Amino acid sequence: MQCGATRSVFTDPNWLFEMEFAGLRCFAEKAGPRAFFRGVDSAPTALREALALLRCEQAVLDGVLVALDDQARPDREVLARALLAGDGARITYYAFDLLQWEDYDLRGLSLFDRKAALRTLVPESARLFYADHIAGSGPALLAAIAEAGFPGAIGKRGASTYQNGASP
């Protein structure tokens, strides 16, 4: 899914809010011993090894590859240079959705349920992270994000199923 529109920040208990990361959106997949990032041929070995440690045999995650600049902020240019140079030490992956677990297609479940399942799969790692959220309070998250100098927040309806393409 992708953001389809922008709007003013709001509070609603039926929504969750996540930080927007400046990075490369991609699917991460674990299939038995294989772990890879769809469309990213140069994903670092350490990152693929972290993905292989997911607490399952098969999974498809939606998330973003990120590299930090000197102020510890996600930066797309730093990521592009790190991927080109094979500098895996700077690259991490933030998973924010779980589309498949084992033989189950989870796209028909609510986002709240998919994120709850995702949280249980992601191990402690220096490379792979569960992208947490704040339920209901967009203003609280946006204030913290703005203070830290990050680009913005994304609001998602908690009951929504996973749909391909843009969504308001």
PDB file of C-alpha atoms in Angstrom:
ATOM      1  CA  MET A   1       0.000   0.000   0.000  1.00  0.00           C
ATOM      2  CA  GLN A   2       1.099   3.566  -0.561  1.00  0.00           C
ATOM      3  CA  CYS A   3       0.010   6.946   0.730  1.00  0.00           C
ATOM      4  CA  GLY A   4      -2.378   8.510  -1.725  1.00  0.00           C
ATOM      5  CA  ALA A   5      -3.043  11.891  -0.139  1.00  0.00           C
ATOM      6  CA  THR A   6      -1.937  14.280   2.584  1.00  0.00           C
ATOM      7  CA  ARG A   7      -4.084  15.892   5.233  1.00  0.00           C
ATOM      8  CA  SER A   8      -3.829  17.726   8.522  1.00  0.00           C
ATOM      9  CA  VAL A   9      -2.851  15.753  11.594  1.00  0.00           C
ATOM     10  CA  PHE A  10      -5.733  14.338  13.642  1.00  0.00           C
ATOM     11  CA  THR A  11      -6.626  12.093  16.580  1.00  0.00           C
ATOM     12  CA  ASP A  12      -8.753   8.986  16.055  1.00  0.00           C
ATOM     13  CA  PRO A  13      -8.574   5.722  18.053  1.00  0.00           C
ATOM     14  CA  ASN A  14      -9.283   3.744  14.875  1.00  0.00           C
ATOM     15  CA  TRP A  15      -6.082   4.941  13.230  1.00  0.00           C
ATOM     16  CA  LEU A  16      -2.406   4.251  13.868  1.00  0.00           C
ATOM     17  CA  PHE A  17       0.450   6.583  13.086  1.00  0.00           C
ATOM     18  CA  GLU A  18       3.994   5.689  12.067  1.00  0.00           C
ATOM     19  CA  MET A  19       7.116   7.670  11.340  1.00  0.00           C
ATOM     20  CA  GLU A  20       7.836   8.149   7.657  1.00  0.00           C
ATOM     21  CA  PHE A  21      11.324   6.906   6.785  1.00  0.00           C
ATOM     22  CA  ALA A  22      13.458   8.393   4.019  1.00  0.00           C
ATOM     23  CA  GLY A  23      14.645   5.202   2.369  1.00  0.00           C
ATOM     24  CA  LEU A  24      13.858   2.539  -0.206  1.00  0.00           C
ATOM     25  CA  ARG A  25      10.503   0.822   0.168  1.00  0.00           C
ATOM     26  CA  CYS A  26      10.710  -2.896  -0.574  1.00  0.00           C
ATOM     27  CA  PHE A  27       9.411  -6.301   0.385  1.00  0.00           C
ATOM     28  CA  ALA A  28      11.612  -8.577   2.482  1.00  0.00           C
ATOM     29  CA  GLU A  29      11.086 -12.285   2.043  1.00  0.00           C
ATOM     30  CA  LYS A  30      12.165 -15.337   3.984  1.00  0.00           C
ATOM     31  CA  ALA A  31      11.610 -18.700   2.288  1.00  0.00           C
ATOM     32  CA  GLY A  32      13.190 -21.458   4.352  1.00  0.00           C
ATOM     33  CA  PRO A  33      16.923 -20.740   4.517  1.00  0.00           C
ATOM     34  CA  ARG A  34      16.733 -18.069   1.770  1.00  0.00           C
ATOM     35  CA  ALA A  35      16.298 -14.427   2.749  1.00  0.00           C
ATOM     36  CA  PHE A  36      16.241 -11.547   0.290  1.00  0.00           C
ATOM     37  CA  PHE A  37      14.858  -8.108  -0.483  1.00  0.00           C
ATOM     38  CA  ARG A  38      12.737  -7.995  -3.636  1.00  0.00           C
ATOM     39  CA  GLY A  39      14.190  -5.692  -6.267  1.00  0.00           C
ATOM     40  CA  VAL A  40      17.391  -5.030  -4.294  1.00  0.00           C
ATOM     41  CA  ASP A  41      20.273  -7.069  -5.657  1.00  0.00           C
ATOM     42  CA  SER A  42      22.868  -5.440  -3.431  1.00  0.00           C
ATOM     43  CA  ALA A  43      21.316  -5.956   0.022  1.00  0.00           C
ATOM     44  CA  PRO A  44      24.161  -6.521   2.490  1.00  0.00           C
ATOM     45  CA  THR A  45      24.891 -10.038   3.712  1.00  0.00           C
ATOM     46  CA  ALA A  46      24.459  -9.034   7.378  1.00  0.00           C
ATOM     47  CA  LEU A  47      20.974  -7.719   6.628  1.00  0.00           C
ATOM     48  CA  ARG A  48      19.972 -10.890   4.782  1.00  0.00           C
ATOM     49  CA  GLU A  49      21.340 -12.931   7.704  1.00  0.00           C
ATOM     50  CA  ALA A  50      19.209 -10.882  10.136  1.00  0.00           C
ATOM     51  CA  LEU A  51      16.145 -11.496   7.971  1.00  0.00           C
ATOM     52  CA  ALA A  52      16.905 -15.233   7.997  1.00  0.00           C
ATOM     53  CA  LEU A  53      16.513 -15.144  11.808  1.00  0.00           C
ATOM     54  CA  LEU A  54      12.788 -14.301  11.626  1.00  0.00           C
ATOM     55  CA  ARG A  55      10.828 -16.607  13.922  1.00  0.00           C
ATOM     56  CA  CYS A  56       9.202 -18.552  11.066  1.00  0.00           C
ATOM     57  CA  GLU A  57       9.999 -20.557   7.948  1.00  0.00           C
ATOM     58  CA  GLN A  58       8.231 -18.277   5.450  1.00  0.00           C
ATOM     59  CA  ALA A  59       7.266 -14.624   5.559  1.00  0.00           C
ATOM     60  CA  VAL A  60       6.791 -11.560   3.371  1.00  0.00           C
ATOM     61  CA  LEU A  61       7.290  -8.207   5.083  1.00  0.00           C
ATOM     62  CA  ASP A  62       6.623  -4.702   3.803  1.00  0.00           C
ATOM     63  CA  GLY A  63       9.096  -2.110   4.950  1.00  0.00           C
ATOM     64  CA  VAL A  64      11.906   0.261   4.075  1.00  0.00           C
ATOM     65  CA  LEU A  65      15.678   0.018   3.731  1.00  0.00           C
ATOM     66  CA  VAL A  66      17.328   2.897   5.579  1.00  0.00           C
ATOM     67  CA  ALA A  67      20.811   4.356   5.958  1.00  0.00           C
ATOM     68  CA  LEU A  68      21.566   7.077   8.486  1.00  0.00           C
ATOM     69  CA  ASP A  69      23.438  10.299   7.856  1.00  0.00           C
ATOM     70  CA  ASP A  70      25.951  11.826  10.277  1.00  0.00           C
ATOM     71  CA  GLN A  71      23.091  13.234  12.413  1.00  0.00           C
ATOM     72  CA  ALA A  72      21.543   9.718  12.701  1.00  0.00           C
ATOM     73  CA  ARG A  73      18.653  10.609  10.387  1.00  0.00           C
ATOM     74  CA  PRO A  74      17.477   8.420   7.504  1.00  0.00           C
ATOM     75  CA  ASP A  75      18.823   9.762   4.207  1.00  0.00           C
ATOM     76  CA  ARG A  76      18.024   8.429   0.707  1.00  0.00           C
ATOM     77  CA  GLU A  77      21.309   9.688  -0.778  1.00  0.00           C
ATOM     78  CA  VAL A  78      23.343   7.993   1.957  1.00  0.00           C
ATOM     79  CA  LEU A  79      21.378   4.789   1.300  1.00  0.00           C
ATOM     80  CA  ALA A  80      22.006   4.955  -2.456  1.00  0.00           C
ATOM     81  CA  ARG A  81      25.757   5.438  -1.889  1.00  0.00           C
ATOM     82  CA  ALA A  82      25.876   2.636   0.697  1.00  0.00           C
ATOM     83  CA  LEU A  83      24.078   0.192  -1.624  1.00  0.00           C
ATOM     84  CA  LEU A  84      26.320   1.125  -4.539  1.00  0.00           C
ATOM     85  CA  ALA A  85      29.484   0.756  -2.435  1.00  0.00           C
ATOM     86  CA  GLY A  86      28.315  -2.403  -0.679  1.00  0.00           C
ATOM     87  CA  ASP A  87      28.598  -0.607   2.676  1.00  0.00           C
ATOM     88  CA  GLY A  88      26.340  -2.876   4.696  1.00  0.00           C
ATOM     89  CA  ALA A  89      27.346  -1.370   8.025  1.00  0.00           C
ATOM     90  CA  ARG A  90      25.090   1.642   7.401  1.00  0.00           C
ATOM     91  CA  ILE A  91      21.962  -0.146   6.149  1.00  0.00           C
ATOM     92  CA  THR A  92      19.009  -1.350   8.230  1.00  0.00           C
ATOM     93  CA  TYR A  93      15.465  -2.478   7.452  1.00  0.00           C
ATOM     94  CA  TYR A  94      12.330  -1.249   9.222  1.00  0.00           C
ATOM     95  CA  ALA A  95       9.408  -3.661   8.780  1.00  0.00           C
ATOM     96  CA  PHE A  96       5.971  -2.095   9.193  1.00  0.00           C
ATOM     97  CA  ASP A  97       3.625  -4.758   7.785  1.00  0.00           C
ATOM     98  CA  LEU A  98       3.372  -8.538   7.453  1.00  0.00           C
ATOM     99  CA  LEU A  99       1.703  -9.851   4.282  1.00  0.00           C
ATOM    100  CA  GLN A 100       2.452 -13.548   4.542  1.00  0.00           C
ATOM    101  CA  TRP A 101       3.294 -15.820   7.459  1.00  0.00           C
ATOM    102  CA  GLU A 102       4.086 -19.462   6.760  1.00  0.00           C
ATOM    103  CA  ASP A 103       1.385 -20.632   4.295  1.00  0.00           C
ATOM    104  CA  TYR A 104      -1.108 -17.923   5.308  1.00  0.00           C
ATOM    105  CA  ASP A 105      -1.915 -14.831   3.257  1.00  0.00           C
ATOM    106  CA  LEU A 106      -2.502 -12.136   5.899  1.00  0.00           C
ATOM    107  CA  ARG A 107      -3.538  -9.322   3.550  1.00  0.00           C
ATOM    108  CA  GLY A 108      -7.225  -9.849   4.410  1.00  0.00           C
ATOM    109  CA  LEU A 109      -6.605  -9.258   8.134  1.00  0.00           C
ATOM    110  CA  SER A 110      -6.734  -5.831   9.761  1.00  0.00           C
ATOM    111  CA  LEU A 111      -3.549  -3.785   9.952  1.00  0.00           C
ATOM    112  CA  PHE A 112      -3.712  -3.974  13.767  1.00  0.00           C
ATOM    113  CA  ASP A 113      -3.678  -7.790  13.541  1.00  0.00           C
ATOM    114  CA  ARG A 114      -0.898  -7.900  10.918  1.00  0.00           C
ATOM    115  CA  LYS A 115       1.311  -5.594  12.986  1.00  0.00           C
ATOM    116  CA  ALA A 116       0.676  -7.658  16.139  1.00  0.00           C
ATOM    117  CA  ALA A 117       1.815 -10.777  14.279  1.00  0.00           C
ATOM    118  CA  LEU A 118       4.824  -8.937  12.832  1.00  0.00           C
ATOM    119  CA  ARG A 119       5.950  -7.824  16.290  1.00  0.00           C
ATOM    120  CA  THR A 120       6.253 -11.485  17.369  1.00  0.00           C
ATOM    121  CA  LEU A 121       8.415 -12.447  14.364  1.00  0.00           C
ATOM    122  CA  VAL A 122      11.131  -9.780  14.378  1.00  0.00           C
ATOM    123  CA  PRO A 123      14.073 -10.803  16.589  1.00  0.00           C
ATOM    124  CA  GLU A 124      16.383  -8.473  18.510  1.00  0.00           C
ATOM    125  CA  SER A 125      18.776  -7.245  15.825  1.00  0.00           C
ATOM    126  CA  ALA A 126      21.085  -4.399  14.927  1.00  0.00           C
ATOM    127  CA  ARG A 127      19.915  -4.591  11.300  1.00  0.00           C
ATOM    128  CA  LEU A 128      16.226  -5.495  11.269  1.00  0.00           C
ATOM    129  CA  PHE A 129      13.608  -3.555  13.219  1.00  0.00           C
ATOM    130  CA  TYR A 130       9.886  -3.643  13.861  1.00  0.00           C
ATOM    131  CA  ALA A 131       8.536  -0.187  12.932  1.00  0.00           C
ATOM    132  CA  ASP A 132       6.310   0.605  15.882  1.00  0.00           C
ATOM    133  CA  HIS A 133       3.351   2.971  15.830  1.00  0.00           C
ATOM    134  CA  ILE A 134       1.189   5.143  18.053  1.00  0.00           C
ATOM    135  CA  ALA A 135      -2.506   4.284  18.012  1.00  0.00           C
ATOM    136  CA  GLY A 136      -4.975   7.155  17.918  1.00  0.00           C
ATOM    137  CA  SER A 137      -2.730  10.177  18.433  1.00  0.00           C
ATOM    138  CA  GLY A 138      -1.275  11.648  15.278  1.00  0.00           C
ATOM    139  CA  PRO A 139      -0.427  15.003  16.911  1.00  0.00           C
ATOM    140  CA  ALA A 140       1.769  13.356  19.597  1.00  0.00           C
ATOM    141  CA  LEU A 141       3.819  11.449  17.036  1.00  0.00           C
ATOM    142  CA  LEU A 142       4.065  14.357  14.607  1.00  0.00           C
ATOM    143  CA  ALA A 143       5.324  16.669  17.366  1.00  0.00           C
ATOM    144  CA  ALA A 144       8.068  14.195  18.315  1.00  0.00           C
ATOM    145  CA  ILE A 145       9.003  13.662  14.667  1.00  0.00           C
ATOM    146  CA  ALA A 146       9.182  17.394  13.934  1.00  0.00           C
ATOM    147  CA  GLU A 147      11.344  17.976  17.021  1.00  0.00           C
ATOM    148  CA  ALA A 148      13.768  15.272  15.872  1.00  0.00           C
ATOM    149  CA  GLY A 149      13.921  16.725  12.354  1.00  0.00           C
ATOM    150  CA  PHE A 150      12.353  13.803  10.500  1.00  0.00           C
ATOM    151  CA  PRO A 151      10.153  14.260   7.405  1.00  0.00           C
ATOM    152  CA  GLY A 152       6.685  13.293   8.643  1.00  0.00           C
ATOM    153  CA  ALA A 153       4.192  10.699   9.787  1.00  0.00           C
ATOM    154  CA  ILE A 154       1.884   8.295   8.022  1.00  0.00           C
ATOM    155  CA  GLY A 155      -1.642   7.618   9.259  1.00  0.00           C
ATOM    156  CA  LYS A 156      -3.246   4.252   8.560  1.00  0.00           C
ATOM    157  CA  ARG A 157      -6.717   2.989   9.341  1.00  0.00           C
ATOM    158  CA  GLY A 158      -6.188   0.160  11.857  1.00  0.00           C
ATOM    159  CA  ALA A 159      -9.039  -1.986  10.543  1.00  0.00           C
ATOM    160  CA  SER A 160      -7.876  -1.756   6.922  1.00  0.00           C
ATOM    161  CA  THR A 161      -6.913  -4.805   4.915  1.00  0.00           C
ATOM    162  CA  TYR A 162      -3.875  -4.707   2.658  1.00  0.00           C
ATOM    163  CA  GLN A 163      -4.691  -3.318  -0.791  1.00  0.00           C
ATOM    164  CA  ASN A 164      -2.200  -2.778  -3.622  1.00  0.00           C
ATOM    165  CA  GLY A 165      -1.650   0.769  -4.809  1.00  0.00           C
ATOM    166  CA  ALA A 166      -2.357   4.180  -3.330  1.00  0.00           C
ATOM    167  CA  SER A 167      -4.859   4.746  -0.543  1.00  0.00           C
ATOM    168  CA  PRO A 168      -6.143   7.986   0.955  1.00  0.00           C
TER     169      PRO A 168
END
